[in-house]
PDB file of C-alpha atoms in Angstrom:
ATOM      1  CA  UNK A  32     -44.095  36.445 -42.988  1.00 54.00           C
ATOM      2  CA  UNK A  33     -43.823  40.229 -43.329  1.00 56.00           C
ATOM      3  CA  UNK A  34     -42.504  40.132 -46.845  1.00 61.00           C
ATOM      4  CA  UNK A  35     -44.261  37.734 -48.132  1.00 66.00           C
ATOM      5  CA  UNK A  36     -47.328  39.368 -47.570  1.00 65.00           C
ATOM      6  CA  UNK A  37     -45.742  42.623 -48.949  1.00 63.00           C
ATOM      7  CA  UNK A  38     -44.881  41.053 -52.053  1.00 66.00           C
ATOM      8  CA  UNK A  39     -47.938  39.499 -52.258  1.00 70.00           C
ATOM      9  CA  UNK A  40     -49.838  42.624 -52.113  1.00 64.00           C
ATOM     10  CA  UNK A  41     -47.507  44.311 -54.787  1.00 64.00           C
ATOM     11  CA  UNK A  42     -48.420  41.927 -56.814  1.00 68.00           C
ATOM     12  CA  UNK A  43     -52.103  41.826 -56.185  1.00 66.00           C
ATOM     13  CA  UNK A  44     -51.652  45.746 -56.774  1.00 58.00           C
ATOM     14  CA  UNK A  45     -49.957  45.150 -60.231  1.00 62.00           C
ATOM     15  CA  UNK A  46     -52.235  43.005 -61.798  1.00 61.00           C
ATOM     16  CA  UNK A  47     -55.025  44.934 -61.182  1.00 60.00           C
ATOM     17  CA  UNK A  48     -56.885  47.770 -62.520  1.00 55.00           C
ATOM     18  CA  UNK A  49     -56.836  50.076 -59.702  1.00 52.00           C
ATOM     19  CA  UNK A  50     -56.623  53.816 -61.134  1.00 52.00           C
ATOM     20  CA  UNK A  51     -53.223  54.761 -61.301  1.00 59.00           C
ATOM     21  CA  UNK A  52     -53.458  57.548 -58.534  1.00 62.00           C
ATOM     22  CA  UNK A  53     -54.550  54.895 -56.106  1.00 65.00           C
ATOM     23  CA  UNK A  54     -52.018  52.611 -57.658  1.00 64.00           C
ATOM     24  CA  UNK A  55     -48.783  55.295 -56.925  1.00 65.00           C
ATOM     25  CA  UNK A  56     -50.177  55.766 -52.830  1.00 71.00           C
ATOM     26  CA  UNK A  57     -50.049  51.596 -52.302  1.00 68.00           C
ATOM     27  CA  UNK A  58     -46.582  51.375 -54.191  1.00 68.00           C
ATOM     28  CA  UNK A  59     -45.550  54.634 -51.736  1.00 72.00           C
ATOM     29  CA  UNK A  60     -47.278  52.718 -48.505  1.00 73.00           C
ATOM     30  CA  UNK A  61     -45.104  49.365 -49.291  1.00 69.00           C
ATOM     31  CA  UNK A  62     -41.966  51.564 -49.990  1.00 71.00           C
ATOM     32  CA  UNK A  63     -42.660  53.280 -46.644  1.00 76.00           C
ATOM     33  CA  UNK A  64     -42.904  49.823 -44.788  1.00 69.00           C
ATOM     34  CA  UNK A  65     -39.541  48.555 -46.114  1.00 68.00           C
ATOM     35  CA  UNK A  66     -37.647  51.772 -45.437  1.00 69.00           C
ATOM     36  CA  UNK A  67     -39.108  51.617 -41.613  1.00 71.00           C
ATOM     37  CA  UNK A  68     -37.961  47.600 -41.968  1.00 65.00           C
ATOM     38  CA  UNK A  69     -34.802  48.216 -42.773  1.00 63.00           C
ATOM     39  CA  UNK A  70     -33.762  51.043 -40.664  1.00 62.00           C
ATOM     40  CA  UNK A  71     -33.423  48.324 -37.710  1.00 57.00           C
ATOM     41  CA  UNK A  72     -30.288  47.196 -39.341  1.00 51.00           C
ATOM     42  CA  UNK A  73     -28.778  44.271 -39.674  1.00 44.00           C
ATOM     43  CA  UNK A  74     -29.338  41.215 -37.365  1.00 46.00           C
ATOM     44  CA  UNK A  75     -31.788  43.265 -35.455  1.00 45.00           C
ATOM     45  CA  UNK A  76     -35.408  42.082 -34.650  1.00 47.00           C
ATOM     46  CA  UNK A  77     -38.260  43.771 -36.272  1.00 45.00           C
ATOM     47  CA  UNK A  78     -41.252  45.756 -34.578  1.00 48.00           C
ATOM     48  CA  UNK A  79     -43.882  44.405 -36.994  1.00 47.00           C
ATOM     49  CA  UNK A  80     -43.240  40.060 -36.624  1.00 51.00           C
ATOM     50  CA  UNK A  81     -40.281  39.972 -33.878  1.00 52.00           C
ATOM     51  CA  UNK A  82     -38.956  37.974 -36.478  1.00 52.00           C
ATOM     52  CA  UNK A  83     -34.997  38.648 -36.825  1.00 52.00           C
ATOM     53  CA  UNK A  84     -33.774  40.696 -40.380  1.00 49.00           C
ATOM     54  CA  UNK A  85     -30.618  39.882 -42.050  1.00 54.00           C
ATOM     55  CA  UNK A  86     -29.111  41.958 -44.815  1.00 48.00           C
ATOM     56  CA  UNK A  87     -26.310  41.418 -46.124  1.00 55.00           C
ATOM     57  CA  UNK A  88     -24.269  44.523 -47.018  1.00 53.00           C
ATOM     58  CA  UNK A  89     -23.385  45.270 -50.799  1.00 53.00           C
ATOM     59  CA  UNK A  90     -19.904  47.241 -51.320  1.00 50.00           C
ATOM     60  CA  UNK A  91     -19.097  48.832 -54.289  1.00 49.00           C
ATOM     61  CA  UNK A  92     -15.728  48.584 -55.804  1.00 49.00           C
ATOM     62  CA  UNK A  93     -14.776  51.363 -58.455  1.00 54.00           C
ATOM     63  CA  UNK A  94     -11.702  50.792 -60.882  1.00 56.00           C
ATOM     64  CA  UNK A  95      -8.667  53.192 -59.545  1.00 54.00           C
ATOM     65  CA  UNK A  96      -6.648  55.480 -62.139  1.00 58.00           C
ATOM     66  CA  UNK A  97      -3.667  53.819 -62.997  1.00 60.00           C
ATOM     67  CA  UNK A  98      -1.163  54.764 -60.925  1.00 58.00           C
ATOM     68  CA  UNK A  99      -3.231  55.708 -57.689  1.00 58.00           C
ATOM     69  CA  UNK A 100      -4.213  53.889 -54.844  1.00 57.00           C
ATOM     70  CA  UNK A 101      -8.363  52.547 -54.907  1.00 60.00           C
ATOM     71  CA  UNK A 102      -8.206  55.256 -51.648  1.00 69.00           C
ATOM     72  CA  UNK A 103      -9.335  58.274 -52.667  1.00 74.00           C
ATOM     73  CA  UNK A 104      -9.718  61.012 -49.811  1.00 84.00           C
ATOM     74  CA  UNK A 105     -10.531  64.670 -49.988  1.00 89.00           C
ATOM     75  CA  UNK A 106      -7.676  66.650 -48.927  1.00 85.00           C
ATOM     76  CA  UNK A 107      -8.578  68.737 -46.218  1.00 88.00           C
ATOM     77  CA  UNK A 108      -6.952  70.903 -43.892  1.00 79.00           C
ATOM     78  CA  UNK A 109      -4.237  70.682 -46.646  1.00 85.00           C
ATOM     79  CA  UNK A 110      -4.070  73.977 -48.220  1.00 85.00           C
ATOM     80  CA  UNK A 111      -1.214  75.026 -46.593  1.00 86.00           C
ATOM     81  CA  UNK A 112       1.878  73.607 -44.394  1.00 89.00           C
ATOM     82  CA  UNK A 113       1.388  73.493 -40.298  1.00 92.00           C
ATOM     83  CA  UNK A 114       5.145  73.589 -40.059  1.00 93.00           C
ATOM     84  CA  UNK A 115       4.099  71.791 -36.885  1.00 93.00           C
ATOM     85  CA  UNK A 116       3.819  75.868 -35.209  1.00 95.00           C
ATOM     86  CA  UNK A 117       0.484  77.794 -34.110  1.00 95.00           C
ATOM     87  CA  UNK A 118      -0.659  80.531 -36.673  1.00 95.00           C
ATOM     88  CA  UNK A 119       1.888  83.341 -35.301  1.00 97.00           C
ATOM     89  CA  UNK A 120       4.906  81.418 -34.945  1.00 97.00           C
ATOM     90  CA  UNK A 121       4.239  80.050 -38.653  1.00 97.00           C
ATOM     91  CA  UNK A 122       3.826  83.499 -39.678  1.00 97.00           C
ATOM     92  CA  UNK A 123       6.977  84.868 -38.161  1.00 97.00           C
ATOM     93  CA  UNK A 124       8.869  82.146 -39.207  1.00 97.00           C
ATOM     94  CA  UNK A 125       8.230  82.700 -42.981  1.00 97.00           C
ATOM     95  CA  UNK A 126       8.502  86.424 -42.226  1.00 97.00           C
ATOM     96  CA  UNK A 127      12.298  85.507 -41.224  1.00 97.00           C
ATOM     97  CA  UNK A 128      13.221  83.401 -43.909  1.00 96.00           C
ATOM     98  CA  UNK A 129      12.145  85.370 -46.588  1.00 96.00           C
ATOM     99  CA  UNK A 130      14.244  88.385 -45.490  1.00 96.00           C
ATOM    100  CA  UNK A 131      17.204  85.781 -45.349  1.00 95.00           C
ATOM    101  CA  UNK A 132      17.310  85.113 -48.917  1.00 94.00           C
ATOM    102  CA  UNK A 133      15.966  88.177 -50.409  1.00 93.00           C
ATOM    103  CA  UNK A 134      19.331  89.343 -48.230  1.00 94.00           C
ATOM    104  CA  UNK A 135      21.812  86.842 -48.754  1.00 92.00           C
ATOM    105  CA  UNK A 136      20.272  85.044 -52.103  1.00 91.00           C
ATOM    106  CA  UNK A 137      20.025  81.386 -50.846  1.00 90.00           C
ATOM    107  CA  UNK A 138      19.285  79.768 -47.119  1.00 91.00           C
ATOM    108  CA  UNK A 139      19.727  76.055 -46.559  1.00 92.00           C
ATOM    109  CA  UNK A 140      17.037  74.796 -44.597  1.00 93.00           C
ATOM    110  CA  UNK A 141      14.649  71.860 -44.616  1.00 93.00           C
ATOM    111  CA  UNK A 142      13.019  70.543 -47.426  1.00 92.00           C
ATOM    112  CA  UNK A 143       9.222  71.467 -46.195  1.00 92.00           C
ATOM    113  CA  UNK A 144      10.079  75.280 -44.847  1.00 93.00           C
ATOM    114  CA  UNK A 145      11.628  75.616 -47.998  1.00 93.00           C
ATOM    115  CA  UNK A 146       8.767  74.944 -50.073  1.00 92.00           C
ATOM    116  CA  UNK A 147       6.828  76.902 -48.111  1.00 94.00           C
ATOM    117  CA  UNK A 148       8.315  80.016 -47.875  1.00 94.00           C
ATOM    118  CA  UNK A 149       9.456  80.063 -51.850  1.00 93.00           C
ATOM    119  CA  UNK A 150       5.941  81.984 -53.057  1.00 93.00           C
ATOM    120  CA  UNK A 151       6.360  84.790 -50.338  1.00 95.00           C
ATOM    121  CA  UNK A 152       9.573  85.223 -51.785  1.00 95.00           C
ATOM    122  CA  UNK A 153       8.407  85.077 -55.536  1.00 95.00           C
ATOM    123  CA  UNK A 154       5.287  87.216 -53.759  1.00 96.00           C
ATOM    124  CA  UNK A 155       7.917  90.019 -53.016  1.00 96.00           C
ATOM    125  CA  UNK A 156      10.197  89.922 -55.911  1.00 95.00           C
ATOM    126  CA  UNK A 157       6.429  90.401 -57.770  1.00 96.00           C
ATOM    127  CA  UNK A 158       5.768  93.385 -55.630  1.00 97.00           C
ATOM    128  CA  UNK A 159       9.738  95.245 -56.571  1.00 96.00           C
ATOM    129  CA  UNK A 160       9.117  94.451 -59.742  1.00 95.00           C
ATOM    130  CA  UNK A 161       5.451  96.212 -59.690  1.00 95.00           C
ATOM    131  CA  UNK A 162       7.407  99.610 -57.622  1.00 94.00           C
ATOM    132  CA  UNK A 163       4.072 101.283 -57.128  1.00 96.00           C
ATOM    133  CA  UNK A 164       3.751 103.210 -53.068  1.00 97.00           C
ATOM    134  CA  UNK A 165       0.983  99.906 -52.190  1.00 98.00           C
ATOM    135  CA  UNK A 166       3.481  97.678 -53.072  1.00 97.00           C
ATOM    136  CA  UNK A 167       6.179  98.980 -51.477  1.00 97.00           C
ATOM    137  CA  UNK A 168       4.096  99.139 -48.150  1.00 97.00           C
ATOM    138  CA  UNK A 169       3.110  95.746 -49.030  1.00 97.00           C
ATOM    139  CA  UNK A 170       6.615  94.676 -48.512  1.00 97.00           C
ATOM    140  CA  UNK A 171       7.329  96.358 -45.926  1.00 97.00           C
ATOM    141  CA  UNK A 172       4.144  94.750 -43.945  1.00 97.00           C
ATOM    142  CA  UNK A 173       6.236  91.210 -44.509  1.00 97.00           C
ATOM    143  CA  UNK A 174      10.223  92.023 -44.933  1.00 96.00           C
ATOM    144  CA  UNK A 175      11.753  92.991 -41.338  1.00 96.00           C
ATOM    145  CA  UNK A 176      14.610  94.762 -42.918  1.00 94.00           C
ATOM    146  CA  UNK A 177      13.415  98.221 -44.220  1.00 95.00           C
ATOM    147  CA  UNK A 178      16.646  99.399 -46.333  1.00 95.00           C
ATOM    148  CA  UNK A 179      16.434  95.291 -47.754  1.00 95.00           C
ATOM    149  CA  UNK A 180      13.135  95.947 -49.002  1.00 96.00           C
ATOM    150  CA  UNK A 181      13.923  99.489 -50.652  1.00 95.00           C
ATOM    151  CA  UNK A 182      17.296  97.680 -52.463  1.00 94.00           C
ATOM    152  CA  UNK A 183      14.976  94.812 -53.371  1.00 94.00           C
ATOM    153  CA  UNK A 184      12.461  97.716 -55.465  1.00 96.00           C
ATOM    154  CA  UNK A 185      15.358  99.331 -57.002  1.00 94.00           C
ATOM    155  CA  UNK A 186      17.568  96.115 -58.235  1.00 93.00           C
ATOM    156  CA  UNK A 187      14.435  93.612 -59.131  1.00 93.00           C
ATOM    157  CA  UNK A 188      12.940  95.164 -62.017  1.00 92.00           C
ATOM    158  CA  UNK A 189      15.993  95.239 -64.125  1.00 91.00           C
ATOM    159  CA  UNK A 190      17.188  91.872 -62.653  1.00 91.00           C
ATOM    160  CA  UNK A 191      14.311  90.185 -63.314  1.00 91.00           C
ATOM    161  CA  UNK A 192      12.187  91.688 -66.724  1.00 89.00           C
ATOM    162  CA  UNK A 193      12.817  88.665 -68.384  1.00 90.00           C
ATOM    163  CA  UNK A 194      11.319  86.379 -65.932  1.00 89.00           C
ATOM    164  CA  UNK A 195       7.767  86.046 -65.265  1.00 91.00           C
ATOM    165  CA  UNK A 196       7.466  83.659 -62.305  1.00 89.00           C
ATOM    166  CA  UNK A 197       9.568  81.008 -60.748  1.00 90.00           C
ATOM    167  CA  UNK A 198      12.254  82.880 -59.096  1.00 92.00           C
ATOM    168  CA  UNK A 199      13.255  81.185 -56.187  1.00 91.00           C
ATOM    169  CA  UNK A 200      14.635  77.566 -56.748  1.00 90.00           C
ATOM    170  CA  UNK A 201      14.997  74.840 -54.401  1.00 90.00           C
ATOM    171  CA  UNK A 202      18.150  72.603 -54.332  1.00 88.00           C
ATOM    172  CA  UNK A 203      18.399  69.020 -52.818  1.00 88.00           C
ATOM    173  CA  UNK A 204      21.555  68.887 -50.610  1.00 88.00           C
ATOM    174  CA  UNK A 205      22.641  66.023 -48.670  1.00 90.00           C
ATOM    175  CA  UNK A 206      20.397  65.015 -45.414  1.00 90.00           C
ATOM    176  CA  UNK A 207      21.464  67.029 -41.915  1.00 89.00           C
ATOM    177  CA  UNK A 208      22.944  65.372 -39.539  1.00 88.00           C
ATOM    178  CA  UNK A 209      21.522  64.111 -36.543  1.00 90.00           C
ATOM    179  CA  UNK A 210      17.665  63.754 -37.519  1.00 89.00           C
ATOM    180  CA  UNK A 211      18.509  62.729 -41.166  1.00 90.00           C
ATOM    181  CA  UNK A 212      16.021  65.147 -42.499  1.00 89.00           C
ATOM    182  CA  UNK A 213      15.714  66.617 -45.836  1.00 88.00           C
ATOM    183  CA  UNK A 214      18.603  69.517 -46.202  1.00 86.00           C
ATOM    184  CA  UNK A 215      17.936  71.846 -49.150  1.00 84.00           C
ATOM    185  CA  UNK A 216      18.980  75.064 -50.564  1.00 83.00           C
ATOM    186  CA  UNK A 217      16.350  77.753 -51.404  1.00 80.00           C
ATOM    187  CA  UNK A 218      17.909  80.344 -53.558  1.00 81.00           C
ATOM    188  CA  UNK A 219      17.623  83.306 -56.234  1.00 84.00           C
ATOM    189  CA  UNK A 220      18.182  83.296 -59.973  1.00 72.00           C
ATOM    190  CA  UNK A 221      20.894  85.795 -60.066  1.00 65.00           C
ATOM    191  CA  UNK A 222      22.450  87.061 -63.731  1.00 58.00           C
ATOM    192  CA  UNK A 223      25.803  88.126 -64.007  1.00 47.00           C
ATOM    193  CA  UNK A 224      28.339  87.347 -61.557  1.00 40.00           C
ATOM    194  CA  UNK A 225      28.871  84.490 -58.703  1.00 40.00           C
ATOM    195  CA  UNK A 226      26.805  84.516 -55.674  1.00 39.00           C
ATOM    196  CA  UNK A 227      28.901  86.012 -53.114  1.00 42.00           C
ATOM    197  CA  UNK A 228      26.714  85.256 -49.684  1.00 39.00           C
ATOM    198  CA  UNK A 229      29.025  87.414 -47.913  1.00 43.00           C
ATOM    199  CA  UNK A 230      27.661  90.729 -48.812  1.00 48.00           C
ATOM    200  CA  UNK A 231      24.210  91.270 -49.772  1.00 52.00           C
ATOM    201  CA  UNK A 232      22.547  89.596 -52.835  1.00 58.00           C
ATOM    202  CA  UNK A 233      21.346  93.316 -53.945  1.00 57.00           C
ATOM    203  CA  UNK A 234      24.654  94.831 -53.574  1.00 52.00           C
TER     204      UNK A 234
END
């Protein structure tokens, strides 16, 4: 057969004392011929004998972490959340609730948008705390309330000097009623006195 005159030959080749040149471009040749051999897959016939070629496939089974799954996946098209929107309704959605609770301190909303929009608030409490004219137009790109966004860069860099990150906070409520999804609250750190969502949270 086929490869058992290629073995053969390797052999022959082995033993003797060809050069070593010579040697490398037969060893090449035979690798060549059971690359081509292969590349029928499996169960198909072969050009050279018409004879049919089995291989049998060889898996590879790593040891998982503990704790994880043996599935490991790259996580793509994961960098941010759909919110199950296009690009400009996802945009003007986050736009919205961000102005809600920079205005009135806390919104209660799902668990996902809340999550999501909790760095464009920490993103604009950064930018009142920084005060400088880019900042401030920075803001005012993203906020839809103007006189909000000039009350957010006088109050936020007394409010928060102490803090240095992390100040929006989201709270697990009880699932909403009627699609039993996950209720939370997304809300400021506030010093001082009670929230009082009535009136503004930078009154």
């Amino acid at each position: 057969s086929l490869w058992r005159d290629i073995l053969s030959l390797a052999s022959i080749v082995t033993k003797s004392r060809i050069p070593t040149q010579n040697t490398m471009r037969v060893l090449a040749l035979l690798a060549t011929f059971v690359a081509a051999a292969n590349a029928f897959g499996v169960g198909s016939l072969s050009s050279f004998t018409g004879t049919s070629i089995t291989l049998e496939p060889t898996y590879v089974v790593r040891g998982a972490p503990a704790g994880r799954s043996d599935l490991s996946m790259m996580r793509h098209r994961n960098k941010l959340k759909k919110l199950n929107k296009p690009a400009d309704q996802r945009k003007a959605l986050l736009r919205a609730l961000t102005t809600e609770v920079i205005r009135h301190g806390r919104i209660k909303t799902t668990l996902v948008r809340a999550k999501a929009v909790r760095k464009h608030v920490d993103h604009m409490i950064e930018l009142g705390k920084r005060g400088d004219l880019h900042a401030r137009r920075q803001a005012l790109g993203w906020v839809y309330d103007k006189d909000l966004v000039h009350s957010l860069f006088e109050a936020a860099p007394e409010r928060y000097s102490d803090r240095n990150g992390g100040y929006t906070r989201v709270l697990r409520t009880m699932p909403r009623q009627g699609d039993n999804a996950r209720w939370q609250l997304s809300s400021l750190f506030k010093k001082g006195r009670k929230l009082n969502i009535r009136k503004s949270f930078w009154s």
